[in-house]
Structure formats: structure tokens, C-alpha cells
Amino acid sequence: MSGPSDSKEFAAPDSGAAPAGAGVLASRPALGEVATLFARLGATSFGGPAAHIALMHQEVVVRRRWMGEQEFLDLVGATNLIPGPNSTEMAIHIGYRRAGWPGLVVAGACFIVPAVIVVLALAWSYVRFRSLPDAAAVLYGVKPVILAVVAQALWGLGRTAVRGPLTAAVGAAALVLYLRGTHELALLALGGLTVAAARKAWRGLPLAAGVPVAWPAAGAAATAFSLDRLALVFFKVGSVLYGSGYVLLAFLRADLVVRLGWLTDRQLLDAVAAGQVTPGPVFTTATFVGYLLGGLPGALVATGAIFLPAFVFVALSHPLIPRLRGSETAGAVLDGVNAVSLALMAGVSWQLARAAVVDLPTALLAAAALLLCARVNSAWLVAGGGLAGWVIRSLAR
């Protein structure tokens, strides 16, 4: 869903890079370089997966010459074929390529941990002070800005995901079915299989005999909280989520708001705001949610559960990248999954807008943020929304 910058410069791979699978043979200097680079990127990279990957391209291809343009593009393609957070998986791939198995673990951890620490601090502050007027005022302004950022991402990703009438139709159908309560996992599977089967049929091959049955959404009765169930929810999300970190909203709302009744829409938006305003992966929203529901143990469980599949998928897929790159079937399935992911983003944005745009000032904030999204870093927009919310509420007292 996201890609590197458009630089045409080709940089030859560094001959000293440790090959994937080098494992314990990875040199200490290479491992130290990986740790230093991704700790800095994790602490400073705002703007979402596309921005993160562009920064990685600048660092590992243009500046450090750890790999060439084509190899970097192959890694980007591989992250789009597996579930999970794209920019985190790119960090893990690069670490694996540079320093073997130790690099795989170190790169991913160093990219994730800085954001987790910041989000933990925000979660503690939210739990401790959310009843204060100033905290409520900041969140009042941040929520509509978050929706505008999601809408901008939706527009940008749509130009990649919608590749013709077939994917457009699949996306539109998925949006209708999602708003009528169809389970998001069934929609992802159905979308991918539909596009793959249709393209095979157009090439003269037999069309698939059947399609999966959609799962209806469960009721909204509250379920008792437990760390085991929390881990399962986030492990499932990390294992099946395609498209973008913003699709996380659809999964979390379906599980934590609708099915389990552990969160409200407003609390979910607060958690997403925390993940958006901080550097690093948007998936650290899981850290915030886990802290709200289960304190520090809940935060650690949710964070570990949602990111663990990314490490596993990268380790399994890295040796297969040359084959995946040339697979027509994998590309067709991915196109269908991307179209459905786009529909899920649109559907959840519509649902959450009712909790964020509650009056004229919030509507104006959302509109202004939408106009500025293409020109201003999303972190600055969120900060500006928080300041505007504080000012508006202060003047209204």
C-alpha cells in the first residue's frame, strides 16, 4: 500500500551486508548500525507507513547503500503480500537483510519500542487526568483531525488499491456489506478470492465454484475482560490485517466496541489519536488500548500480541520474495484484499465520525484538517487540533 520515494538513483548493495539467514554470524558492527538507525527512526518518523518507508529508503539505499533500488522494491512488495504493519515489516526485513536473525529482532524492536514508551506515557496521563477539562478539550480538537487524516490516507491509498472496474466493484460491495454487519475477515477473504477467480476466468481458466459465507456481526453484549482474550484479539488483528494501519480501526471497533463491549467509540478514537500523534507505527494504538483495559500488563500483552505476527511473517516470507514477486495469483489476491481494506477504512470512518464531529467547531476543524493534510505533516495537524480544541473550550467557559 505504501512505497519508497521516487528517487532514480541506483545504489549498489553494500558487499559487507550480512545475507538473510546469517543468524549468529551477523557482525557486531552491522547489528549496532541496525539498532542505531531504527531506534532513531522509531523515535522521529511521523506521518504513517508511506513516510516511514520513504525515510528508510533514504537511509538504507541512498545514504548507507546497504542494498540497491530493486532489492528495496522487492522488500516493499513482500510487505504488501503479508498481513501486518507495512513499515514495521520493512524495518524487520532490512534488519534481517543486514544482520541476519539478530538483525530481524533488533530492527523491529528498536523501531517499535520508542513509540511504545511515548504511548504508555500518554495512556497513563489519560487514565489519570482524562476527567480534567483541559484533557477533554485537547481530545475534543484532536478527534476530528484524526478523521481527516484517515480520510486523506483513504484517498491516497485508493489510487493504488482501485486498479479498474473489478476492484472498484469489489470495494463498493465490501463497503455495503461491512455497513450491514458482515465480518471483516470474511470480506477480506471474499475480496481476494473474487478478484483472483475473475482474472483467471478472463484468461480462459475455470471460475471458482464457490465463495466463503459471510459471518454476521455478533451482538454488543459486554464480555468479562481477561488478558488471554485481549491477547487473542490483538494477535488476530496482527495476523490478518492488510492494507494500512488505519484499517486497524475497523478490526478494533468490531471486536472491542461491538462484540466485547470493552470500549466506547470515543475511547477508541482517543486510542487512535495517541497512536497517530506519536512517532513510529500506528499499531502502538494497541499499547494505549491495553493500558486502558488492563494497566501495564494489558499494554505489554496487547503490544506483544499485535506485533509478534509481523516478525514471524517476515522470517517465513523473506526467502520466498523472488517467487512472490513474479506470482500473478498472489498479485490478484492482493488487489482484492487492498480494495476491501479501502472499503473497511471508509466504513469505519463514517461510523466514528458520529463520535468525533459533534458540533460546528469540530466540523470546521475536520474540514480545515482535510484541506491541509496534503501539505502539513499529520503530527503537526494533530497537535494543532489539540491546541484549537483547548482554545475553543477555554473561550466557551
Coordinates of C-alpha atoms in Angstrom, one line a residue:
M1 CA 0.0 0.0 0.0
S2 CA 2.9 2.3 0.5
G3 CA 6.1 2.8 -1.4
P4 CA 9.5 4.4 -1.3
S5 CA 10.4 7.8 -2.7
D6 CA 10.7 8.3 -6.5
S7 CA 14.5 8.7 -6.5
K8 CA 16.0 7.3 -9.7
E9 CA 19.5 6.9 -8.2
F10 CA 20.7 3.4 -8.1
A11 CA 22.9 2.5 -5.1
A12 CA 24.8 -0.8 -5.2
P13 CA 24.3 -3.1 -2.3
D14 CA 27.0 -3.0 0.4
S15 CA 29.2 -6.0 -0.1
G16 CA 29.7 -6.2 3.7
A17 CA 26.0 -6.7 4.4
A18 CA 25.1 -9.9 6.2
P19 CA 22.9 -12.1 4.0
A20 CA 19.4 -13.1 5.2
G21 CA 19.6 -16.1 7.4
A22 CA 23.2 -15.4 8.5
G23 CA 21.9 -15.6 12.1
V24 CA 24.6 -15.8 14.7
L25 CA 27.2 -14.9 12.1
A26 CA 26.0 -11.3 11.9
S27 CA 28.8 -8.9 12.8
R28 CA 28.5 -6.7 15.8
P29 CA 29.1 -3.5 13.8
A30 CA 26.2 -4.4 11.4
L31 CA 23.9 -5.2 14.4
G32 CA 24.9 -1.9 16.1
E33 CA 24.2 0.0 12.8
V34 CA 20.8 -1.6 12.6
A35 CA 19.9 -0.8 16.2
T36 CA 21.1 2.8 16.0
L37 CA 19.3 3.5 12.7
F38 CA 15.9 2.0 13.7
A39 CA 15.9 3.4 17.2
R40 CA 16.3 6.9 15.6
L41 CA 13.7 6.3 13.0
G42 CA 11.3 4.9 15.6
A43 CA 11.7 8.0 17.7
T44 CA 11.4 10.5 14.9
S45 CA 9.4 9.1 12.0
F46 CA 6.0 10.7 11.8
G47 CA 3.5 10.6 9.0
G48 CA 2.4 7.0 8.6
P49 CA 3.7 4.0 6.7
A50 CA 4.4 5.8 3.4
A51 CA 6.6 8.4 5.1
H52 CA 8.3 5.7 7.2
I53 CA 9.3 3.7 4.1
A54 CA 10.5 6.8 2.3
L55 CA 12.7 7.6 5.2
M56 CA 14.1 4.0 5.2
H57 CA 14.8 4.2 1.5
Q58 CA 16.8 7.4 2.0
E59 CA 18.8 5.8 4.8
V60 CA 19.5 2.3 3.6
V61 CA 19.6 2.8 -0.2
V62 CA 20.8 6.4 -0.8
R63 CA 22.9 7.2 2.2
R64 CA 24.2 3.8 3.6
R65 CA 23.9 1.8 0.4
W66 CA 23.0 -1.4 2.3
M67 CA 21.1 -2.6 -0.8
G68 CA 20.1 -1.5 -4.3
E69 CA 16.8 0.0 -5.5
Q70 CA 15.5 -3.2 -6.9
E71 CA 16.1 -5.2 -3.7
F72 CA 14.4 -2.5 -1.7
L73 CA 11.4 -2.5 -4.0
D74 CA 11.2 -6.3 -3.7
L75 CA 11.0 -5.9 0.1
V76 CA 8.3 -3.3 -0.2
G77 CA 6.3 -5.7 -2.4
A78 CA 6.8 -8.5 0.1
T79 CA 5.3 -6.4 2.9
N80 CA 2.2 -5.9 0.8
L81 CA 1.7 -9.6 0.4
I82 CA 1.7 -10.4 4.1
P83 CA -0.6 -9.1 6.9
G84 CA 0.6 -6.6 9.4
P85 CA 2.1 -3.1 9.7
N86 CA 4.0 -2.4 6.5
S87 CA 6.6 0.0 7.8
T88 CA 7.4 -2.2 10.8
E89 CA 7.8 -5.2 8.5
M90 CA 10.1 -3.2 6.2
A91 CA 12.3 -2.5 9.3
I92 CA 12.3 -6.2 10.1
H93 CA 13.1 -7.1 6.5
I94 CA 16.0 -4.6 6.4
G95 CA 17.4 -5.8 9.7
Y96 CA 17.2 -9.4 8.5
R97 CA 19.0 -8.5 5.3
R98 CA 21.7 -6.5 7.0
A99 CA 22.4 -8.6 10.1
G100 CA 20.6 -11.9 9.8
W101 CA 18.4 -13.3 12.6
P102 CA 19.7 -11.0 15.3
G103 CA 19.1 -8.0 13.0
L104 CA 15.5 -9.2 12.4
V105 CA 14.7 -9.0 16.1
V106 CA 16.8 -5.8 16.8
A107 CA 15.4 -3.8 13.9
G108 CA 11.8 -4.5 14.7
A109 CA 12.2 -3.9 18.4
C110 CA 14.2 -0.7 18.0
F111 CA 11.6 0.7 15.6
I112 CA 8.6 -0.2 17.9
V113 CA 9.9 0.5 21.4
P114 CA 10.3 4.3 21.3
A115 CA 6.7 4.7 20.2
V116 CA 5.5 2.3 22.8
I117 CA 7.2 4.2 25.6
V118 CA 5.6 7.5 24.5
V119 CA 2.2 5.9 24.1
L120 CA 2.5 4.4 27.5
A121 CA 3.1 7.8 29.0
L122 CA 0.1 9.2 27.2
A123 CA -2.1 6.3 28.3
W124 CA -1.0 6.8 32.0
S125 CA -1.8 10.5 31.6
Y126 CA -5.2 9.8 30.0
V127 CA -6.2 7.4 32.8
R128 CA -5.0 9.7 35.5
F129 CA -6.3 13.1 34.1
R130 CA -9.0 12.5 31.5
S131 CA -11.7 13.9 33.7
L132 CA -9.9 17.3 33.8
P133 CA -11.4 19.9 31.4
D134 CA -8.1 20.6 29.7
A135 CA -7.5 17.0 28.7
A136 CA -11.1 16.7 27.4
A137 CA -10.6 20.0 25.5
V138 CA -7.5 18.7 23.7
L139 CA -9.2 15.4 22.8
Y140 CA -12.2 17.4 21.6
G141 CA -10.0 19.1 18.9
V142 CA -7.8 16.1 18.1
K143 CA -10.6 13.6 17.2
P144 CA -12.0 15.4 14.1
V145 CA -8.4 16.0 12.9
I146 CA -7.8 12.2 13.2
L147 CA -10.8 11.6 11.0
A148 CA -9.4 14.0 8.4
V149 CA -6.0 12.3 8.4
V150 CA -7.7 8.9 7.9
A151 CA -9.8 10.4 5.0
Q152 CA -6.6 11.7 3.4
A153 CA -5.0 8.3 3.7
L154 CA -8.1 6.8 2.2
W155 CA -7.9 9.0 -0.8
G156 CA -4.2 8.4 -1.4
L157 CA -4.4 4.6 -0.9
G158 CA -7.5 4.5 -3.2
R159 CA -5.4 5.5 -6.2
T160 CA -3.3 2.4 -5.7
A161 CA -6.0 -0.1 -4.5
V162 CA -8.6 0.6 -7.2
R163 CA -7.0 -0.7 -10.3
G164 CA -10.1 -0.9 -12.5
P165 CA -13.8 -1.7 -12.6
L166 CA -13.3 -5.1 -10.9
T167 CA -11.5 -3.9 -7.8
A168 CA -13.8 -0.8 -7.7
A169 CA -16.9 -3.1 -7.7
V170 CA -15.4 -5.4 -5.0
G171 CA -14.6 -2.4 -2.8
A172 CA -18.1 -0.9 -3.2
A173 CA -19.7 -4.2 -2.4
A174 CA -17.5 -4.7 0.6
L175 CA -18.4 -1.3 1.9
V176 CA -22.1 -2.0 1.7
L177 CA -21.7 -5.4 3.4
Y178 CA -19.5 -4.0 6.2
L179 CA -22.0 -1.3 7.0
R180 CA -24.7 -4.1 7.1
G181 CA -22.7 -6.0 9.7
T182 CA -20.6 -8.6 7.7
H183 CA -17.4 -9.8 9.4
E184 CA -14.3 -8.0 8.2
L185 CA -12.3 -11.2 7.9
A186 CA -14.8 -12.8 5.6
L187 CA -14.8 -9.6 3.5
L188 CA -11.0 -9.7 3.1
A189 CA -11.1 -13.4 2.1
L190 CA -14.0 -12.9 -0.3
G191 CA -12.5 -9.9 -1.9
G192 CA -9.1 -11.5 -2.6
L193 CA -10.6 -14.7 -3.9
T194 CA -13.1 -12.9 -6.1
V195 CA -10.5 -10.8 -7.9
A196 CA -8.2 -13.8 -8.3
A197 CA -11.0 -16.0 -9.7
A198 CA -12.3 -13.3 -12.0
R199 CA -8.9 -12.7 -13.5
K200 CA -8.4 -16.4 -14.1
A201 CA -11.8 -16.6 -15.8
W202 CA -10.9 -13.7 -18.1
R203 CA -7.8 -15.6 -19.1
G204 CA -10.0 -18.6 -20.1
L205 CA -9.5 -20.6 -16.9
P206 CA -12.4 -22.1 -14.9
L207 CA -14.1 -19.8 -12.4
A208 CA -14.0 -20.8 -8.7
A209 CA -17.0 -23.0 -7.8
G210 CA -18.0 -21.1 -4.6
V211 CA -17.2 -18.3 -2.3
P212 CA -17.0 -18.1 1.5
V213 CA -20.1 -17.4 3.5
A214 CA -20.0 -14.0 5.3
W215 CA -20.1 -14.0 9.1
P216 CA -22.7 -11.8 10.7
A217 CA -21.6 -9.4 13.3
A218 CA -22.1 -10.5 16.9
G219 CA -24.2 -8.6 19.4
A220 CA -22.9 -5.9 21.6
A221 CA -23.3 -7.5 25.0
A222 CA -20.4 -6.8 27.2
T223 CA -17.9 -9.7 27.9
A224 CA -15.8 -10.0 31.0
F225 CA -12.2 -8.7 30.5
S226 CA -9.3 -11.0 30.6
L227 CA -5.6 -10.8 29.4
D228 CA -6.0 -14.1 27.5
R229 CA -8.9 -12.7 25.4
L230 CA -7.1 -9.4 25.0
A231 CA -4.0 -11.3 23.6
L232 CA -6.2 -13.3 21.2
V233 CA -7.9 -10.1 19.9
F234 CA -4.7 -8.4 19.1
F235 CA -2.9 -11.5 17.8
K236 CA -5.7 -12.0 15.4
V237 CA -5.5 -8.4 14.2
G238 CA -1.7 -8.6 13.7
S239 CA -2.2 -11.9 11.9
V240 CA -4.8 -10.9 9.3
L241 CA -4.8 -7.1 8.9
Y242 CA -3.9 -6.0 5.4
G243 CA -3.8 -2.5 3.8
S244 CA -2.7 0.1 6.3
G245 CA -2.5 0.8 10.0
Y246 CA -5.8 2.7 9.6
V247 CA -7.7 -0.5 8.8
L248 CA -6.9 -1.3 12.5
L249 CA -9.8 0.9 13.3
A250 CA -12.3 -1.4 11.7
F251 CA -10.9 -4.5 13.5
L252 CA -10.7 -2.9 16.9
R253 CA -14.2 -1.4 16.7
A254 CA -15.7 -4.7 15.6
D255 CA -14.0 -6.6 18.4
L256 CA -13.6 -4.2 21.3
V257 CA -16.6 -1.9 20.9
V258 CA -19.3 -4.1 19.2
R259 CA -18.6 -7.7 20.2
L260 CA -16.9 -7.5 23.6
G261 CA -18.2 -4.1 24.8
W262 CA -14.9 -3.2 26.4
L263 CA -14.5 0.2 24.8
T264 CA -16.8 3.0 23.5
D265 CA -16.3 4.7 20.2
R266 CA -15.0 7.8 22.0
Q267 CA -12.3 5.8 23.8
L268 CA -11.3 4.1 20.6
L269 CA -10.8 7.4 18.9
D270 CA -8.7 8.6 21.9
A271 CA -6.5 5.5 21.5
V272 CA -6.1 6.1 17.8
A273 CA -5.3 9.7 18.5
A274 CA -2.5 8.6 20.8
G275 CA -1.1 6.2 18.1
Q276 CA -1.3 9.0 15.5
V277 CA 0.3 11.8 17.4
T278 CA 3.4 9.7 18.3
P279 CA 6.2 8.7 16.0
G280 CA 6.6 5.1 14.8
P281 CA 3.9 2.6 13.8
V282 CA 0.2 3.3 14.2
F283 CA -0.1 -0.2 15.7
T284 CA 1.0 1.3 19.0
T285 CA -2.7 2.1 19.4
A286 CA -2.7 -1.4 20.9
T287 CA -0.4 -0.2 23.7
F288 CA -2.9 2.5 24.6
V289 CA -5.9 0.2 24.4
G290 CA -4.2 -2.4 26.5
Y291 CA -3.3 0.1 29.2
L292 CA -6.9 1.4 29.3
L293 CA -8.2 -2.1 29.8
G294 CA -5.5 -3.8 31.9
G295 CA -2.9 -1.4 33.0
L296 CA 0.8 -2.1 32.3
P297 CA 0.3 -5.8 31.9
G298 CA -2.5 -5.2 29.4
A299 CA -0.3 -2.7 27.5
L300 CA 2.5 -5.2 27.2
V301 CA 0.2 -8.1 26.3
A302 CA -1.6 -6.1 23.6
T303 CA 1.7 -4.7 22.1
G304 CA 3.4 -8.1 22.0
A305 CA 0.4 -9.8 20.6
I306 CA -0.2 -7.4 17.7
F307 CA 3.5 -7.1 16.6
L308 CA 4.5 -10.8 17.1
P309 CA 3.0 -12.0 13.8
A310 CA 5.0 -9.4 11.8
F311 CA 8.3 -11.0 13.0
V312 CA 7.0 -14.5 12.1
F313 CA 5.7 -13.5 8.7
V314 CA 8.9 -11.7 7.7
A315 CA 11.0 -14.6 8.8
L316 CA 8.9 -17.0 6.8
S317 CA 8.4 -14.9 3.6
H318 CA 11.9 -13.3 3.3
P319 CA 13.4 -16.4 1.5
L320 CA 10.4 -16.5 -0.8
I321 CA 10.5 -12.9 -2.1
P322 CA 11.8 -13.8 -5.6
R323 CA 8.9 -16.2 -6.2
L324 CA 6.2 -13.9 -4.7
R325 CA 7.4 -11.1 -6.9
G326 CA 6.6 -13.0 -10.1
S327 CA 3.3 -14.6 -9.0
E328 CA 0.2 -13.5 -10.9
T329 CA -2.1 -15.2 -8.5
A330 CA -0.6 -13.5 -5.4
G331 CA -0.9 -10.2 -7.1
A332 CA -4.5 -10.7 -8.0
V333 CA -5.4 -11.8 -4.4
L334 CA -3.5 -8.7 -3.1
D335 CA -5.5 -6.4 -5.3
G336 CA -8.8 -7.8 -4.0
V337 CA -7.6 -7.6 -0.4
N338 CA -6.5 -4.0 -0.9
A339 CA -9.9 -3.0 -2.4
V340 CA -11.7 -4.4 0.6
S341 CA -9.2 -2.8 3.0
L342 CA -10.1 0.5 1.4
A343 CA -13.8 -0.2 1.9
L344 CA -13.2 -1.0 5.6
M345 CA -11.4 2.2 6.1
A346 CA -14.3 4.1 4.5
G347 CA -16.9 2.3 6.6
V348 CA -15.2 2.8 9.9
S349 CA -14.5 6.4 9.2
W350 CA -18.2 7.0 8.6
Q351 CA -19.1 5.2 11.9
L352 CA -16.5 7.0 14.0
A353 CA -17.4 10.4 12.6
R354 CA -20.5 10.4 14.7
A355 CA -18.4 10.3 17.8
A356 CA -15.9 13.0 16.7
V357 CA -17.9 15.6 14.7
V358 CA -20.4 16.7 17.3
D359 CA -20.9 20.4 16.6
L360 CA -20.0 23.2 14.2
P361 CA -16.4 23.8 15.6
T362 CA -15.5 20.1 15.3
A363 CA -16.9 20.1 11.7
L364 CA -14.8 23.1 10.8
L365 CA -11.7 21.5 12.4
A366 CA -12.3 18.4 10.3
A367 CA -12.7 20.4 7.1
A368 CA -9.7 22.5 7.8
A369 CA -7.5 19.5 8.5
L370 CA -8.7 17.8 5.4
L371 CA -7.6 20.8 3.3
L372 CA -4.2 20.9 5.0
C373 CA -3.5 17.1 5.0
A374 CA -1.7 17.1 1.7
R375 CA 0.7 20.0 2.8
V376 CA 1.2 19.5 6.5
N377 CA 2.7 16.6 8.4
S378 CA -0.1 14.7 10.2
A379 CA 1.6 15.1 13.6
W380 CA 1.5 18.9 13.3
L381 CA -2.1 18.7 12.3
V382 CA -3.0 16.6 15.4
A383 CA -1.0 19.0 17.6
G384 CA -2.8 21.9 16.0
G385 CA -6.2 20.2 16.5
G386 CA -5.4 19.7 20.2
L387 CA -4.5 23.3 20.7
A388 CA -7.6 24.5 18.8
G389 CA -9.8 22.3 20.9
W390 CA -8.2 23.7 24.1
V391 CA -8.7 27.3 22.9
I392 CA -12.3 26.7 21.8
R393 CA -13.3 25.0 25.1
S394 CA -11.5 27.7 27.1
L395 CA -13.4 30.5 25.3
A396 CA -16.7 28.7 25.9
R397 CA -16.2 28.6 29.7

